[in-house]
């Protein structure tokens, strides 16, 4: 059984994608497995799964995300009933979270939950170090944040090409919210005067003349847009993993690091998180004009991800579904 919030996986974003990816993997490994979501609304279900509101019917509980108090209560109830619990928090480091006290409380609680035998699955070594158990360590590194379709493209993809012609200068890819840095991207689009576009799942708060919007495109269209973009800009202050960044690199885009993104801890170029808007704007304009430098940097990012531990880390190690 999968759980996110009381009304299920209604929100569009990375957590919903992670949950759907795991559902697809489980069905592919063991088609006979019966999966369900714990949801109070039909719209909160995942594809292929049935709605179920009775925790007693569950043999295993998988919780996605860690920003709902309901989930913590649910985890304790499940363990008291002897139901195994696996938790995929996508945790945000408190120092970089919007609600720092809430993030710190979540960190302490997730550490303590491991005393109940709850397994915590982290997406990066950094996240794992933040959530290591207080006395009984049940925090494990997992590749569940690396979607299968992106993984397949990465395995099939060729390295970036020198001959690439990309008509889109700067592309935003994600939810148009302050958490993802939408306002900052709008300002960059205005300052740079470059050709800018955005792939968004919902309409932004206000329409911007300088940005070409692509609202909720299908997977093939997303990949085509990425292949047509020089730079992918996601001015998010913190990313616990970064699915959009992976997709962009696989498509040969250049992805400047604009926040605290642990996925890139061992990559030493393009760290722009401490630059001003004017400095970022200047760098964007320069790279859009310098094809050779852009190609060299795109190649270095592609090679970095290709050798990254996430590409050979198991998905949810220890779960019977994948054995």
C-alpha angles and dihedrals in degrees: 000000000000124000132184111145132344091269095045130233098338096136121086113230149081097312093055089048092051091051093048091048091055092047090053092047093050093049090048092050097040113012091182093064114115110221130186142173124230099231139144093210134052091228090062095066126109123235114276093014131105126226116256128173099178114092090192090071092061125101093184132015121212114190120198120200130005107230098094121085087204090067093057092052090046092052092053093047091049093051092047086056091050095250115146113241128204117187126201102186105172084211123205116218108248094230090061101034124106090227101041098176091050091049092048091051090049090051093052092045094049090051091050093045089068088069086069091056094259112153116225118202117203126196099211137026088248093056090046091054090051093052102038108141122262096232107342110046112211097154114122136182113243138176095220089120091064104084116221095235090053091045091052092049090049092052091047098039125103121223118272113286128230090221095058113132111200118183096190112078101190126015128189115207120188145038113334094237135123089249089061093043099250094151090051091051091051090053091049090051090053095046100044097045086212125141103273133184137173136212106208134168093212136026114274119244089259134013117247122209093208094058127069107217125214106192117207097328120186122261096264092050091050091053092048091051090050090051088055096051127092097194130020110206119195105167093194115151092218136011118188088201120339117229092173091054091053092050091050094050091048088054091053097255125144112242116197112205105241102171145011099310112166091195087075099043093120096041112093105192133077096025099155099154094113097045125107121245090256092052092048089048092052091049092049092051092047095049093045088057098040105071095176096052091044091052093049092050093045089052092050091051091047091052091046093055092042090060096036116124090238089071092064101029116112121249111247096338113217098027113125091223091074100038 
